[in-house]
Structures are given as structure tokens and as C-alpha cells.
Amino acid sequence: PSNLRCWNGEWAVSSLPECLPAPCVLPQIMHAMYQGGYRAGLTIAHGSSVMIQCESGMGNMAAVQMDCALGSLTPETLNCGYIAASRKSRDDDSSSIIVLDGANVTSSEDENDGRDCGPPGKIHGSLVYKNGEQIDDSEEGFHSGTEITFDCIASITGEQTTWKIICEDGLWIGRSMNCEDDDPAYHRIPSANGSCVFRNNEPHVVSFYNDLEIREDIVEFPPMTTIISRCVDIGKYAMIGTSVRTCVREEWTGQKPSCFGLNQENDYAMEKPPTILIRHQNGPIAQSNDGKLIVYPGTTVHLECLWMRRFGNPKWNVSHDYRKYPEGWSSDEGRDPQLEYRISIMHAVKDDSGTFTCVTPARHTHSVEVFVKPVHCNEIQVRRGLSASTLETMMGTRVLFSCTNGNALIGTPEISCLPSGNWSAPLPVCESVECGEVPIQANSNGSAPRVAILSREVGGRAAFSCPPGYGLRGPSEAICLPSGEWGAPFPSCVDLSPAEVQCFHP
């Protein structure tokens, strides 16, 4: 506490205040990037350090160490900038159309006293425009204040990169990037009816199409397809990018999403946002496709913010004032009271819906958006011969199916009720399946096993035997599978004459 009160001869506090070394906030530095997963706005503790270096083409590429001491960084900043040789431009209209093999140029008609810039470096696979029109490479100089936007030509990946640089007093200021795909086959005008390729290669990101998770690595989708993405665990990861993207003109709208781990994945570092563990009892919870926490009414939910207690107490902020929620260091058996700062939603009701945010003493935050609603899937219409393990339809319910009449189960043997209120798959059916003839052939000596089919139904058996003078090598029977085929391998008959007698591996 910042104040002490004397009460009846004693100080009315549970503990005395203490002074801790102030942490350092990492500043935003133009054309520079932090290493080790750090970024501008994060906080590092007193006595720690971080490495930073200029972006490619923006100055000396050597990494520099910044040290934190009592709230101050040493050095305080890093000077980075892209320098291009300047050239005087011709005395022509600055708004005339020019070419540069790739980029969008916007120049000001107003006079500028700064020095002109020479043409910036060409980027293969990009386009350059000026005031919305493609330019040519006849221009030798660009007035100070001219802005150039590089647009990578859309590739088969459906990912398009765009960046800008601006001429300031003879220097090109801005981050230079590259266009990934250099295959000329992909350098074409996008089609309005073109499909988009989705690459499912981001770690800790799960994506959904038509309420089903995309599990394939590469999938091609038709135009106007919408994909929804979230982090695999909304309490342990935070997303950067666009969660809902649509295929338009062979490109996915928005920014490709990515998820980064929070303080639990970084040894509970003070400069990382806090991990939130989600626990529940007396009812189901689930993560929606777009990253919300769906809670069934009556369920008790515990949100546990991870923070080392010796560095102070975090706090919970709630987006509404419906009621006061109990919070404090976890005291349950098996939990860690030195690490888990909990807020509890007891017997959740609809009005508990809202955003629950943990704020650490280092002022980093992470939030979980809670929606309380009674999600149910459609009733299960059990067909004749189909047996279901339960007829419950509550969110999170798993139903196992089997056939009661000896028929084969066609479809998935298990479905679950999704947080969207849809079943994860259509109901299976039971159909009569019979196996045909056993596909067995004679071997090189001309003999083949004799087959006696005892039953052609699923689970039925076919017995094998050999004519006199031959021995059976392999299984003595085969089973009819649900696929309608006999289970392999099949046996063969071998000659038992004295010259041919031999022992086979057991």
C-alpha cells in the first residue's frame, strides 16, 4: 500500500510496502526490429537486456544490445534508415506517368525544398503506380515527399504483400520487402472468379470452413469462400491478423493470422502478456470458431491469470457491472497460489457475458470474451437398427453409434455437439453388407486352397483347406469386413512330398 494507517497502536496493514526497480518499456524505433520475440510496447525487467537491429537495407545490420537499468534503456534508440543515391529529376511535370518495374507512386504538386531521391531499387514480381496508374522507368529523380507503394503480384498462395517508402530530403524512408513468388506462371491478372489456395501452416492457429476444422495442409477454395481462424487455446495464445477472411479475386482479404505464446511459454517473463488458464465445473464450456468462450448456463468457470506473486498482484477488469466476482490467489488443492490469480464466475447466467481482462503490474493484458448461452444441437433421429450411446443434445456431448442387427455402420461412428449448435458430422446409417467370393488364386504348382464360406455377412467366416498331399500355409480362415471385402492375407497350399518338405517360420 502507498499509505499506512496507525490503528490502536499498530499499523493497519498486512504487509509493508517495498520499492522495486522500475522496468523499461521498449520504444517504437523506425526501421528497426527487436529479436527474441520482443516488440515495441513490451516491458523488460531491471537488469535485463534485449537485442535490436536495423531492418534489411536500413543501415548497419549488426545487432545492438539495449540494457534496462532503473527504468532507462542504454542506448535509448537506434538510428536506421534507407539511403539511396539521389539524382536530379528532369524538368517535367511531377505528376506525369513513369515506370519502375513495380510500385505505386504518389507525388505532391506542391513545391518541396528537400533534395530529390534517385529511383529506388527494383523489386522483381512487383508493380509500381503513380496516382493509381502504372509508371515507366523513364524517371531519373523523385521530388522530396513522393510516396511509392510496392504491390506484389498475387501468387498462387493467395497472399499479397504491400509496402510503402517515401522520399524525404534525398533519402528513401521505409521498410523494403521482397515478393516471395518469382514464378512467371503466376504473374497474371487475377480473375474475379478465381479460386484461392489456403496454406494451413501457421503454428497454434486453427481455421474453420463451414463450421468444420481444416486439417489438410493445402486446400483450394472457390471464390467468396469465408474462413474463420482462432488460436488453438484462447487463454494461452494471442492472435495477430484477421480472424475472418474471404476469397476475393484469387486473394484472401485481410492479414494472415498468427498466434504467439504468452508468459507461460516464456518462463513467466514480466514483459509478456499473461497466460489465462480456463477451468470449469458443473457444466460444459467450448471455444467458438472465432475465439470466444461459450459457457453453458449454470456452469462455474475459473479464469486463472498466471503471474509470479512476488512481483505484485495482477487485477481483473470486467466489461460490465452485473455483479462482483470473487478473485484472489488460487487456494484449491493442486493449484499454485504463488502463480495463479483467479476470478470465478459462479453458476453462470446470460448477464455474465462480457470481456474478462487480466492486467499485470507491468501493465500487460490478456482477455477472454465470455458468452453464456444454452447451446443445443438438433435431436438425434435414431433410424432402425442404429444404436446411440446417448440422446443428449447439449454442447460438448459425444455420441457413439453402433448397429444392433449385425449390419455394417456406414458413416462416422462418433459425433459431437459443436459450440455453433451443429453436429460435427451427419448421422451414420446401418446397411446390410455381404462379401462376395474369396479372391484366391492357385500358386505356381497349380494348387489352390478350397474355400467353404460359412457366412457372407459382416463378421462371417470363410474356412480354407488343401487337397491331399498339400499343406496349408497361412491363416485357416478369413473374416468378412464392413467394407464388403474378405480380410487378407489368404493362405496357399504347398506340396508335402518328401523332397519338398521344409519348415516355415512360425
XYZ file of C-alpha atoms in Angstrom:
506
model
C 0.000 0.000 0.000
C 1.051 3.600 -0.588
C -0.425 4.743 2.748
C -0.082 3.346 6.288
C -2.717 3.838 8.987
C -1.981 3.700 12.713
C -4.845 1.910 14.492
C -4.793 1.278 18.242
C -1.021 1.403 18.368
C -0.475 -0.851 15.377
C -0.057 -0.297 11.668
C -3.287 -1.471 9.989
C -1.681 -3.233 7.039
C -0.967 -6.847 6.239
C 2.444 -6.069 4.769
C 4.796 -3.119 4.463
C 5.378 -1.513 1.059
C 8.617 -2.031 -0.768
C 10.353 -0.308 -3.661
C 11.264 -2.383 -6.696
C 13.491 -1.344 -9.613
C 11.363 0.138 -12.397
C 11.077 -1.868 -15.642
C 11.738 -0.414 -19.114
C 9.216 -0.022 -21.924
C 10.620 -0.884 -25.361
C 10.199 2.153 -27.656
C 8.950 2.162 -31.243
C 12.044 2.680 -33.429
C 11.602 3.316 -37.152
C 13.052 0.612 -39.456
C 14.346 -1.475 -36.542
C 13.194 -4.819 -35.171
C 13.656 -6.483 -31.806
C 14.925 -10.053 -31.560
C 13.750 -12.925 -29.375
C 10.028 -12.263 -29.890
C 10.102 -8.785 -28.344
C 8.242 -5.854 -29.878
C 7.609 -2.181 -29.175
C 5.389 -1.594 -26.153
C 6.542 -4.652 -24.204
C 8.288 -4.236 -20.851
C 11.597 -5.759 -19.744
C 12.714 -6.009 -16.135
C 15.510 -4.050 -14.469
C 18.864 -5.698 -15.155
C 17.688 -7.481 -18.314
C 18.541 -6.723 -21.932
C 17.166 -7.125 -25.448
C 18.827 -7.300 -28.862
C 17.741 -4.968 -31.677
C 18.929 -4.428 -35.237
C 18.072 -2.391 -38.321
C 15.841 -3.969 -40.940
C 17.419 -5.238 -44.143
C 18.645 -2.330 -46.262
C 18.055 0.191 -43.475
C 21.564 0.636 -42.137
C 24.121 -1.371 -40.202
C 22.748 -4.907 -39.779
C 24.799 -5.635 -36.640
C 22.612 -6.402 -33.611
C 22.847 -3.953 -30.704
C 22.176 -4.811 -27.059
C 19.874 -2.476 -25.113
C 20.191 -2.743 -21.312
C 17.499 -1.799 -18.780
C 18.602 -0.074 -15.575
C 16.093 1.568 -13.198
C 13.573 2.324 -15.936
C 16.056 3.640 -18.528
C 17.410 1.917 -21.640
C 21.023 2.151 -22.787
C 21.315 3.044 -25.634
C 17.976 4.829 -25.767
C 17.433 4.326 -29.520
C 18.946 3.038 -32.773
C 19.352 5.093 -35.941
C 18.132 3.186 -39.002
C 17.177 4.455 -42.454
C 17.274 3.523 -46.129
C 19.691 5.711 -48.108
C 19.513 5.786 -51.901
C 21.739 7.794 -54.229
C 19.890 10.969 -55.133
C 19.620 12.247 -58.661
C 18.242 15.453 -60.060
C 14.995 14.868 -61.916
C 14.171 16.217 -65.317
C 12.243 19.456 -65.538
C 8.961 17.781 -66.371
C 5.583 17.526 -64.698
C 5.981 15.668 -61.387
C 2.561 14.069 -61.851
C 3.388 12.561 -65.268
C 3.264 8.783 -65.688
C 6.572 6.948 -65.220
C 7.745 3.211 -64.985
C 9.817 1.418 -62.439
C 9.024 -2.330 -62.900
C 6.842 -2.362 -59.862
C 5.141 0.069 -57.305
C 2.532 2.777 -56.739
C 3.893 6.331 -56.695
C 2.046 9.331 -55.323
C 3.804 12.685 -55.627
C 2.791 16.119 -54.438
C 2.252 19.013 -56.827
C 3.400 21.403 -54.114
C 6.991 22.573 -54.226
C 9.300 20.950 -51.688
C 12.623 22.399 -50.669
C 14.118 18.948 -49.875
C 16.549 17.154 -52.159
C 15.288 14.739 -54.808
C 15.738 10.970 -54.497
C 17.071 8.657 -57.157
C 14.954 5.711 -58.328
C 14.512 3.123 -55.557
C 15.714 -0.426 -56.078
C 13.570 -2.575 -58.346
C 11.683 -5.471 -56.754
C 11.079 -8.453 -59.016
C 7.446 -9.546 -59.063
C 6.020 -6.178 -58.008
C 4.046 -3.420 -59.747
C 4.518 0.361 -59.377
C 1.833 3.014 -59.852
C 1.619 6.779 -59.694
C -1.674 8.308 -58.665
C -3.297 4.966 -59.381
C -1.611 4.487 -62.776
C 1.296 2.251 -63.647
C 4.547 4.142 -64.209
C 7.529 3.537 -66.522
C 11.266 3.709 -65.872
C 11.970 6.982 -67.690
C 12.028 8.963 -64.443
C 15.506 9.721 -63.083
C 14.550 11.501 -59.859
C 11.688 11.842 -57.398
C 10.830 15.008 -55.500
C 11.053 15.041 -51.735
C 7.648 13.983 -50.398
C 6.996 11.451 -53.178
C 5.446 8.255 -51.801
C 5.865 4.886 -53.518
C 3.747 1.814 -52.782
C 5.107 -1.575 -53.853
C 2.423 -4.168 -54.643
C 3.480 -7.784 -55.084
C 1.614 -9.524 -57.881
C -0.850 -12.019 -56.385
C 0.559 -15.535 -56.447
C -0.910 -18.996 -56.176
C -0.665 -18.723 -52.393
C -3.326 -16.013 -52.404
C -1.117 -13.914 -50.114
C -0.290 -10.397 -51.321
C 2.365 -8.130 -49.828
C 2.243 -4.331 -49.966
C 4.612 -1.746 -48.515
C 5.472 1.939 -48.917
C 8.552 4.144 -48.932
C 8.705 7.946 -49.050
C 11.365 10.373 -50.271
C 12.496 12.766 -47.542
C 15.301 15.204 -48.382
C 17.169 12.803 -50.659
C 16.559 9.673 -48.551
C 14.063 6.873 -49.150
C 12.380 6.221 -45.807
C 10.514 2.940 -45.286
C 10.947 -0.786 -44.952
C 11.992 -2.668 -48.091
C 10.496 -6.138 -48.621
C 10.507 -8.875 -51.254
C 7.837 -10.646 -53.290
C 8.036 -14.341 -52.429
C 6.862 -15.986 -55.642
C 9.094 -15.390 -58.677
C 7.494 -17.997 -60.935
C 6.373 -16.147 -64.099
C 3.497 -18.620 -64.449
C 1.794 -16.930 -61.515
C 2.340 -13.360 -62.719
C -1.022 -12.719 -64.292
C -4.106 -10.582 -63.793
C -6.295 -12.015 -61.005
C -9.639 -13.429 -62.120
C -12.842 -12.293 -60.438
C -13.972 -15.937 -60.438
C -10.577 -17.325 -59.425
C -10.101 -19.675 -56.503
C -7.768 -19.162 -53.526
C -5.206 -21.558 -52.098
C -5.238 -21.851 -48.305
C -1.989 -22.925 -46.654
C -2.598 -24.358 -43.209
C 0.957 -23.803 -41.973
C 0.690 -21.358 -39.055
C 1.539 -22.975 -35.701
C -1.040 -22.612 -32.910
C -3.716 -21.419 -35.411
C -6.854 -23.447 -36.205
C -9.115 -22.487 -39.117
C -12.677 -23.463 -39.973
C -14.709 -23.742 -43.165
C -18.463 -24.333 -42.922
C -18.074 -24.978 -39.183
C -15.552 -27.798 -39.713
C -11.858 -27.590 -38.844
C -9.478 -27.556 -41.821
C -6.935 -30.328 -41.236
C -5.278 -30.532 -44.669
C -2.010 -28.660 -45.258
C -3.021 -27.122 -48.608
C -6.617 -26.642 -49.794
C -8.009 -24.755 -52.803
C -11.305 -22.953 -52.150
C -13.788 -21.405 -54.624
C -14.332 -17.620 -54.803
C -16.267 -15.941 -51.968
C -15.340 -18.726 -49.546
C -15.073 -17.452 -45.959
C -12.607 -18.964 -43.486
C -12.643 -18.271 -39.735
C -9.489 -18.663 -37.632
C -8.558 -18.533 -33.950
C -5.717 -19.602 -31.679
C -5.703 -23.245 -30.628
C -6.096 -22.113 -26.997
C -7.522 -18.613 -26.498
C -6.094 -18.389 -22.981
C -2.530 -19.427 -23.826
C -2.068 -17.602 -27.147
C -2.939 -14.209 -28.641
C -3.736 -13.589 -32.302
C -2.304 -11.018 -34.682
C -4.098 -10.643 -38.009
C -7.619 -11.079 -39.366
C -9.841 -13.829 -37.957
C -12.444 -13.785 -40.768
C -11.102 -13.808 -44.339
C -12.841 -14.172 -47.697
C -11.556 -15.324 -51.092
C -11.890 -12.353 -53.488
C -10.147 -12.237 -56.883
C -7.748 -15.060 -56.014
C -6.685 -13.377 -52.765
C -7.658 -13.747 -49.122
C -8.900 -10.490 -47.636
C -7.249 -9.093 -44.519
C -3.969 -10.123 -42.925
C -2.975 -13.753 -42.484
C -3.460 -14.557 -38.778
C -0.723 -15.825 -36.484
C -0.700 -16.704 -32.781
C 2.093 -16.062 -30.292
C 2.613 -17.650 -26.900
C 2.150 -15.624 -23.718
C 4.168 -15.577 -20.497
C 3.734 -19.283 -19.693
C 5.712 -20.128 -22.836
C 8.385 -17.589 -21.881
C 9.217 -18.675 -18.323
C 6.607 -16.232 -16.943
C 8.570 -13.216 -18.187
C 7.327 -9.863 -16.872
C 7.463 -8.324 -20.342
C 4.969 -10.794 -21.857
C 1.158 -10.653 -21.671
C -0.236 -13.070 -19.072
C -1.449 -16.573 -19.841
C -5.022 -17.293 -18.695
C -5.846 -20.871 -17.711
C -9.533 -21.758 -18.151
C -11.121 -24.293 -15.795
C -14.761 -25.241 -15.324
C -17.118 -27.476 -13.379
C -20.814 -28.376 -13.240
C -21.325 -27.818 -16.962
C -19.673 -27.598 -20.388
C -17.618 -24.837 -21.993
C -16.154 -24.596 -25.505
C -14.135 -22.278 -27.742
C -16.089 -20.898 -30.688
C -14.575 -20.775 -34.169
C -13.932 -17.029 -33.822
C -12.200 -17.279 -30.439
C -14.975 -16.709 -27.889
C -15.502 -18.785 -24.729
C -19.003 -20.293 -24.864
C -20.323 -21.186 -21.388
C -23.456 -23.238 -20.742
C -25.742 -21.611 -18.120
C -25.150 -22.911 -14.599
C -21.506 -23.749 -15.255
C -18.844 -22.430 -12.870
C -15.802 -21.010 -14.683
C -12.421 -20.149 -13.151
C -10.086 -17.863 -15.121
C -6.563 -18.050 -13.693
C -4.095 -15.320 -14.650
C -0.501 -16.528 -14.426
C 1.862 -14.076 -12.720
C 4.648 -14.578 -10.174
C 3.201 -13.415 -6.874
C 6.474 -11.986 -5.556
C 6.287 -9.270 -8.229
C 2.905 -7.951 -7.033
C -0.778 -8.636 -7.605
C -2.422 -8.545 -11.031
C -6.032 -7.404 -11.265
C -9.117 -8.414 -13.223
C -11.184 -5.926 -15.211
C -14.703 -6.891 -16.331
C -16.534 -5.088 -19.144
C -19.802 -4.822 -17.171
C -21.092 -4.229 -13.636
C -23.673 -7.033 -13.487
C -22.170 -8.402 -10.278
C -18.964 -8.593 -8.264
C -16.830 -11.634 -8.958
C -14.621 -13.285 -6.316
C -10.944 -13.002 -7.157
C -7.642 -13.752 -5.468
C -4.738 -16.169 -5.420
C -5.896 -19.725 -6.030
C -6.126 -21.843 -2.870
C -7.581 -25.076 -4.300
C -5.716 -28.306 -3.748
C -3.286 -28.979 -6.564
C -3.212 -25.338 -7.686
C -0.259 -22.919 -7.301
C -1.100 -19.953 -5.008
C 2.214 -18.291 -5.943
C 1.332 -18.193 -9.642
C -2.428 -18.364 -10.311
C -4.536 -15.251 -9.677
C -8.144 -16.321 -10.173
C -11.510 -14.761 -10.937
C -14.565 -17.017 -10.732
C -17.929 -16.912 -12.493
C -20.153 -18.939 -10.186
C -23.182 -20.637 -11.796
C -23.004 -18.520 -14.945
C -26.068 -16.757 -16.324
C -26.617 -14.793 -19.535
C -25.799 -11.427 -17.893
C -22.308 -12.682 -17.009
C -21.404 -12.437 -20.704
C -18.594 -9.954 -21.323
C -14.841 -9.465 -21.580
C -12.647 -10.522 -18.659
C -9.182 -8.919 -18.786
C -6.168 -9.649 -16.601
C -3.839 -6.657 -16.075
C -0.362 -7.361 -14.684
C 1.687 -4.938 -12.538
C 3.833 -4.446 -15.673
C 0.628 -3.217 -17.412
C 0.416 -6.090 -19.898
C -3.032 -7.526 -20.576
C -4.794 -10.547 -21.991
C -8.548 -11.003 -22.334
C -11.127 -13.770 -22.662
C -14.510 -12.911 -24.160
C -17.246 -14.939 -22.450
C -20.686 -15.730 -23.911
C -23.182 -17.543 -21.684
C -25.885 -19.297 -23.703
C -27.659 -22.688 -23.737
C -26.307 -24.301 -26.902
C -28.092 -27.460 -28.073
C -27.847 -29.429 -31.300
C -30.812 -30.933 -33.153
C -32.458 -34.011 -31.689
C -30.970 -37.314 -32.795
C -33.397 -39.189 -35.036
C -32.346 -42.799 -34.486
C -33.098 -44.947 -37.503
C -33.998 -48.610 -37.385
C -31.056 -50.777 -36.406
C -28.922 -47.797 -35.266
C -27.986 -47.557 -31.590
C -26.821 -44.278 -29.973
C -24.913 -44.109 -26.681
C -26.992 -41.081 -25.596
C -29.796 -38.866 -26.889
C -28.436 -35.778 -25.061
C -28.029 -32.698 -27.300
C -26.136 -30.298 -25.004
C -22.994 -28.559 -26.302
C -19.954 -30.805 -25.947
C -21.953 -34.054 -25.914
C -20.270 -37.003 -27.659
C -22.475 -39.692 -29.195
C -21.210 -43.163 -30.158
C -23.121 -45.240 -32.716
C -23.334 -48.951 -33.439
C -25.588 -51.292 -35.384
C -27.860 -53.680 -33.486
C -28.822 -56.005 -36.337
C -25.407 -57.186 -37.438
C -25.347 -54.730 -40.334
C -22.392 -52.514 -41.183
C -22.139 -48.919 -39.900
C -21.871 -46.544 -42.868
C -20.511 -43.138 -41.803
C -18.723 -41.820 -38.740
C -19.050 -43.874 -35.537
C -18.879 -40.765 -33.301
C -20.239 -37.213 -33.479
C -20.100 -34.271 -31.062
C -22.244 -31.180 -30.492
C -20.242 -28.108 -31.542
C -20.462 -24.666 -29.864
C -22.235 -23.453 -33.017
C -25.170 -25.788 -32.297
C -24.329 -28.116 -35.187
C -23.377 -31.768 -35.024
C -19.816 -32.418 -36.167
C -20.963 -34.873 -38.877
C -24.157 -36.367 -40.360
C -25.693 -39.346 -38.583
C -24.465 -42.730 -39.834
C -26.747 -45.483 -41.149
C -26.787 -49.257 -40.796
C -26.835 -51.205 -44.034
C -26.659 -54.866 -44.891
C -23.260 -55.696 -46.336
C -22.245 -59.058 -47.785
C -18.896 -60.277 -49.001
C -18.603 -61.881 -52.427
C -16.363 -64.714 -53.483
C -12.961 -65.075 -51.848
C -10.363 -63.782 -54.378
C -7.912 -66.651 -54.006
C -5.673 -67.930 -56.792
C -3.628 -71.054 -57.445
C 0.088 -70.862 -56.794
C 2.932 -71.912 -59.100
C 2.355 -75.633 -58.536
C -1.232 -75.295 -59.694
C -2.898 -75.965 -56.370
C -5.263 -73.576 -54.624
C -6.939 -73.754 -51.210
C -10.504 -74.977 -51.102
C -12.931 -72.395 -49.666
C -16.020 -73.051 -47.568
C -17.971 -69.818 -46.940
C -19.820 -70.171 -43.656
C -21.466 -66.693 -43.805
C -21.233 -63.743 -46.185
C -22.487 -61.164 -43.654
C -20.165 -58.774 -41.854
C -18.230 -60.844 -39.317
C -18.917 -64.050 -41.230
C -16.136 -66.546 -41.869
C -14.658 -68.460 -44.774
C -12.648 -71.634 -43.986
C -9.680 -72.847 -46.067
C -8.328 -76.367 -46.648
C -5.951 -78.084 -49.078
C -6.282 -81.251 -51.166
C -4.477 -84.444 -50.039
C -0.692 -84.212 -50.301
C -0.658 -80.456 -49.681
C -0.329 -78.435 -46.506
C -1.970 -75.089 -45.706
C 0.451 -72.186 -45.421
C -1.164 -69.112 -43.851
C -4.414 -68.462 -41.927
C -7.082 -71.155 -41.916
C -9.976 -68.694 -42.230
C -10.893 -65.157 -43.337
C -13.451 -62.732 -41.904
C -15.971 -60.608 -43.855
C -15.154 -56.938 -43.184
C -17.627 -53.995 -43.006
C -16.176 -52.825 -46.332
C -17.665 -55.902 -48.035
C -14.269 -57.495 -48.578
C -12.676 -60.598 -47.077
C -9.845 -59.883 -44.678
C -6.382 -60.660 -46.113
C -3.905 -62.307 -46.234
C -5.084 -65.512 -47.847
C -3.303 -68.871 -47.464
C -1.689 -71.070 -50.103
C -1.189 -74.813 -50.491
C 2.338 -76.270 -50.525
C 3.449 -79.723 -51.692
C 4.187 -82.144 -48.843
C 6.210 -84.688 -50.922
C 9.470 -85.770 -49.143
C 11.714 -83.755 -51.458
C 9.683 -80.653 -50.782
C 9.214 -80.998 -47.039
C 10.547 -77.968 -45.186
C 9.784 -75.969 -42.097
C 8.437 -72.446 -42.410
C 8.887 -69.599 -39.998
C 6.247 -69.773 -37.274
